[in-house]
Amino acid sequence: MIRSGEPSFRESVDLMFNRAVRHMDLSPGLEQKIRVCNSTYTVRFGVRLRGKIETFTGYRSVHSEHMEPVKGGIRFALNVSQDEVEALAALMTYKCALVETPFGGSKGGLCIDPRQYDERELELITRRFAYELIKRDLINPAQNVPAPDMGTSEREMAWIADQYARMNTTDINAKACVTGKPLNAGGIQGRVEATGRGIQYALREFFRHPEDVAKAKLSGSLDGKRVIVQGLGNVGYHAAKFLSEEDGAKITAIIERDGALTGEALDVEDVRQWIIKTGSVRDYPGATFVEDGAKLLEAECDILIPAAMEGAIHRGNAERIQAPLLIEAANGPVTFGADEILRKKGTVIIPDMYANAGGVTVSYFEWVKNLSHIRFGRMQRRAEEARHELLVNELERLSEDKGLGWTLSPNFKKKYLHGAGELDLVRSGLDDTMRTAYQAMREVWHGRDDVEDLRMAAYIVSISRVAATYQSKGL
Ligand code: GLU
């Protein structure tokens, strides 16, 4: 939700784009070509529900087709608008370029409160929306590939994939028309948690650079860092869970739509189970409840993770944000105005187009898996294990023959003998992607005197890649 006096979400993205291109050497024509959204399709369709026809409004926006297919999620939320999907589609263009997934940018949305419908009704609505987009090639494995976003999940993606397959019965690549599908419908392991996992890998990479950590007035590693997370949806939940369970971070506050919880170190899994059971964070026994949840965005902590809506940090509260490091798990959680205020305060922001790119990265792996019609690791896994076993056996034989008394630790043997399966490969590919993209941003951040923040660096890296693609096409 964007407040009055602030630019709209799309304007905010454009202003951030403009701020970066001022430091680049692009022709005004090319600059304009990259900035604008190519097209937005609006559809209104009726579905007969509970004895009467209900009309729904949906969008699919294509920001840039410098590479195809174009990629980006489909969001189900009441406040979906053309402005919002266009902003999100633009962010997809820059995100894909930054993490080198070979896609243009797109986004879709349906104005609906999914909680008001049962599963069967949602299936009817989703299939009908998909039908409208499929018949216009706005869902197509070669042209436009949606994925989950706010309010949608594996379930909706399975319906969309099935709808596409029914309408394209001879398309052997039909499954690649959408990503984020359940495993049994052509999905890939590790996709559900990919965006949260990406946040973890991004922070790990950030903390590998003491110079960068010092810019955020922090030191050391993630261990013991106090983290506040806003939104315990798919992204916020996984990010907070992994950071607390695997990196020693302490979740000191969880902000949800109906209030927030604070404590020394909240048990993320337990809170999530409570929300699933009761529908709210209220009355959770293991923490203090705070009615005005948004106030906690301003609480003292080391790392703030906005993982809910765009515009959560705006001109009205930016000055009071105390976190020295902010990682944007949501798309556009910091408005252009707030970004300016935070920059002046010296807050380090790890920007959305990098921070939450784990989702589209693993979507890319899923799309490749669908096109190659084989699970990652299926051919190599046992061959790899057999080769490692040869070496282990040979080492043990040598030790025995020569009386060296060497023993390989059981933990080493177990790890070394394990051949990489699909999940291992997905994690390795995601980790590599997050590290490589951070380093590309960092090079610009540290290497140029006129670039003061990571967001500008991210825009410069991605815009120059999009520009290079256009230029090689002769534009
Ligand atoms: N909706 C996610 C995003 O905003 C994922 C997009 C995708 O996987 O295509 O990045």
mmCIF file with all atom_site columns, N, CA, C and O in Angstrom, residues 203-219:
data_model
loop_
_atom_site.group_PDB
_atom_site.id
_atom_site.type_symbol
_atom_site.label_atom_id
_atom_site.label_alt_id
_atom_site.label_comp_id
_atom_site.label_asym_id
_atom_site.label_entity_id
_atom_site.label_seq_id
_atom_site.pdbx_PDB_ins_code
_atom_site.Cartn_x
_atom_site.Cartn_y
_atom_site.Cartn_z
_atom_site.occupancy
_atom_site.B_iso_or_equiv
_atom_site.pdbx_formal_charge
_atom_site.auth_seq_id
_atom_site.auth_comp_id
_atom_site.auth_asym_id
_atom_site.auth_atom_id
_atom_site.pdbx_PDB_model_num
ATOM 1  N N  . LEU A 1 203 ? 22.676 -13.103 2.729  1.00 0.00 ? 203 LEU A N  1
ATOM 2  C CA . LEU A 1 203 ? 23.255 -12.587 3.979  1.00 0.00 ? 203 LEU A CA 1
ATOM 3  C C  . LEU A 1 203 ? 24.599 -13.256 4.275  1.00 0.00 ? 203 LEU A C  1
ATOM 4  O O  . LEU A 1 203 ? 25.539 -12.612 4.728  1.00 0.00 ? 203 LEU A O  1
ATOM 5  N N  . ARG A 1 204 ? 24.678 -14.543 4.001  1.00 0.00 ? 204 ARG A N  1
ATOM 6  C CA . ARG A 1 204 ? 25.963 -15.236 4.223  1.00 0.00 ? 204 ARG A CA 1
ATOM 7  C C  . ARG A 1 204 ? 27.052 -14.596 3.369  1.00 0.00 ? 204 ARG A C  1
ATOM 8  O O  . ARG A 1 204 ? 28.170 -14.387 3.821  1.00 0.00 ? 204 ARG A O  1
ATOM 9  N N  . GLU A 1 205 ? 26.697 -14.285 2.129  1.00 0.00 ? 205 GLU A N  1
ATOM 10 C CA . GLU A 1 205 ? 27.680 -13.681 1.233  1.00 0.00 ? 205 GLU A CA 1
ATOM 11 C C  . GLU A 1 205 ? 28.060 -12.284 1.726  1.00 0.00 ? 205 GLU A C  1
ATOM 12 O O  . GLU A 1 205 ? 29.235 -11.921 1.739  1.00 0.00 ? 205 GLU A O  1
ATOM 13 N N  . PHE A 1 206 ? 27.071 -11.524 2.181  1.00 0.00 ? 206 PHE A N  1
ATOM 14 C CA . PHE A 1 206 ? 27.336 -10.184 2.713  1.00 0.00 ? 206 PHE A CA 1
ATOM 15 C C  . PHE A 1 206 ? 28.324 -10.273 3.878  1.00 0.00 ? 206 PHE A C  1
ATOM 16 O O  . PHE A 1 206 ? 29.297 -9.521  3.938  1.00 0.00 ? 206 PHE A O  1
ATOM 17 N N  . PHE A 1 207 ? 28.079 -11.222 4.773  1.00 0.00 ? 207 PHE A N  1
ATOM 18 C CA . PHE A 1 207 ? 28.940 -11.351 5.954  1.00 0.00 ? 207 PHE A CA 1
ATOM 19 C C  . PHE A 1 207 ? 30.305 -11.961 5.636  1.00 0.00 ? 207 PHE A C  1
ATOM 20 O O  . PHE A 1 207 ? 31.166 -12.027 6.506  1.00 0.00 ? 207 PHE A O  1
ATOM 21 N N  . ARG A 1 208 ? 30.509 -12.402 4.393  1.00 0.00 ? 208 ARG A N  1
ATOM 22 C CA . ARG A 1 208 ? 31.848 -12.857 3.989  1.00 0.00 ? 208 ARG A CA 1
ATOM 23 C C  . ARG A 1 208 ? 32.769 -11.670 3.701  1.00 0.00 ? 208 ARG A C  1
ATOM 24 O O  . ARG A 1 208 ? 33.947 -11.861 3.477  1.00 0.00 ? 208 ARG A O  1
ATOM 25 N N  . HIS A 1 209 ? 32.193 -10.464 3.670  1.00 0.00 ? 209 HIS A N  1
ATOM 26 C CA . HIS A 1 209 ? 32.993 -9.282  3.334  1.00 0.00 ? 209 HIS A CA 1
ATOM 27 C C  . HIS A 1 209 ? 33.009 -8.308  4.514  1.00 0.00 ? 209 HIS A C  1
ATOM 28 O O  . HIS A 1 209 ? 32.109 -7.455  4.625  1.00 0.00 ? 209 HIS A O  1
ATOM 29 N N  . PRO A 1 210 ? 34.003 -8.424  5.387  1.00 0.00 ? 210 PRO A N  1
ATOM 30 C CA . PRO A 1 210 ? 34.038 -7.581  6.592  1.00 0.00 ? 210 PRO A CA 1
ATOM 31 C C  . PRO A 1 210 ? 33.932 -6.092  6.286  1.00 0.00 ? 210 PRO A C  1
ATOM 32 O O  . PRO A 1 210 ? 33.318 -5.337  7.050  1.00 0.00 ? 210 PRO A O  1
ATOM 33 N N  . GLU A 1 211 ? 34.462 -5.679  5.161  1.00 0.00 ? 211 GLU A N  1
ATOM 34 C CA . GLU A 1 211 ? 34.383 -4.269  4.764  1.00 0.00 ? 211 GLU A CA 1
ATOM 35 C C  . GLU A 1 211 ? 32.924 -3.817  4.602  1.00 0.00 ? 211 GLU A C  1
ATOM 36 O O  . GLU A 1 211 ? 32.553 -2.712  4.998  1.00 0.00 ? 211 GLU A O  1
ATOM 37 N N  . ASP A 1 212 ? 32.122 -4.696  4.012  1.00 0.00 ? 212 ASP A N  1
ATOM 38 C CA . ASP A 1 212 ? 30.708 -4.383  3.780  1.00 0.00 ? 212 ASP A CA 1
ATOM 39 C C  . ASP A 1 212 ? 29.944 -4.409  5.108  1.00 0.00 ? 212 ASP A C  1
ATOM 40 O O  . ASP A 1 212 ? 29.091 -3.569  5.363  1.00 0.00 ? 212 ASP A O  1
ATOM 41 N N  . VAL A 1 213 ? 30.287 -5.400  5.928  1.00 0.00 ? 213 VAL A N  1
ATOM 42 C CA . VAL A 1 213 ? 29.644 -5.532  7.235  1.00 0.00 ? 213 VAL A CA 1
ATOM 43 C C  . VAL A 1 213 ? 29.919 -4.266  8.055  1.00 0.00 ? 213 VAL A C  1
ATOM 44 O O  . VAL A 1 213 ? 29.028 -3.735  8.726  1.00 0.00 ? 213 VAL A O  1
ATOM 45 N N  . ALA A 1 214 ? 31.140 -3.755  7.955  1.00 0.00 ? 214 ALA A N  1
ATOM 46 C CA . ALA A 1 214 ? 31.510 -2.539  8.697  1.00 0.00 ? 214 ALA A CA 1
ATOM 47 C C  . ALA A 1 214 ? 30.715 -1.339  8.208  1.00 0.00 ? 214 ALA A C  1
ATOM 48 O O  . ALA A 1 214 ? 30.357 -0.461  8.988  1.00 0.00 ? 214 ALA A O  1
ATOM 49 N N  . LYS A 1 215 ? 30.385 -1.316  6.920  1.00 0.00 ? 215 LYS A N  1
ATOM 50 C CA . LYS A 1 215 ? 29.564 -0.206  6.399  1.00 0.00 ? 215 LYS A CA 1
ATOM 51 C C  . LYS A 1 215 ? 28.202 -0.179  7.089  1.00 0.00 ? 215 LYS A C  1
ATOM 52 O O  . LYS A 1 215 ? 27.576 0.870   7.199  1.00 0.00 ? 215 LYS A O  1
ATOM 53 N N  . ALA A 1 216 ? 27.734 -1.364  7.487  1.00 0.00 ? 216 ALA A N  1
ATOM 54 C CA . ALA A 1 216 ? 26.453 -1.438  8.209  1.00 0.00 ? 216 ALA A CA 1
ATOM 55 C C  . ALA A 1 216 ? 26.673 -1.300  9.721  1.00 0.00 ? 216 ALA A C  1
ATOM 56 O O  . ALA A 1 216 ? 25.756 -1.622  10.494 1.00 0.00 ? 216 ALA A O  1
ATOM 57 N N  . LYS A 1 217 ? 27.827 -0.867  10.104 1.00 0.00 ? 217 LYS A N  1
ATOM 58 C CA . LYS A 1 217 ? 28.199 -0.677  11.519 1.00 0.00 ? 217 LYS A CA 1
ATOM 59 C C  . LYS A 1 217 ? 28.005 -1.968  12.324 1.00 0.00 ? 217 LYS A C  1
ATOM 60 O O  . LYS A 1 217 ? 27.602 -1.959  13.490 1.00 0.00 ? 217 LYS A O  1
ATOM 61 N N  . LEU A 1 218 ? 28.268 -3.088  11.666 1.00 0.00 ? 218 LEU A N  1
ATOM 62 C CA . LEU A 1 218 ? 28.182 -4.378  12.346 1.00 0.00 ? 218 LEU A CA 1
ATOM 63 C C  . LEU A 1 218 ? 29.547 -5.036  12.259 1.00 0.00 ? 218 LEU A C  1
ATOM 64 O O  . LEU A 1 218 ? 30.447 -4.538  11.568 1.00 0.00 ? 218 LEU A O  1
ATOM 65 N N  . SER A 1 219 ? 29.700 -6.152  12.952 1.00 0.00 ? 219 SER A N  1
ATOM 66 C CA . SER A 1 219 ? 30.947 -6.905  12.822 1.00 0.00 ? 219 SER A CA 1
ATOM 67 C C  . SER A 1 219 ? 30.646 -8.386  13.021 1.00 0.00 ? 219 SER A C  1
ATOM 68 O O  . SER A 1 219 ? 29.544 -8.748  13.436 1.00 0.00 ? 219 SER A O  1
#
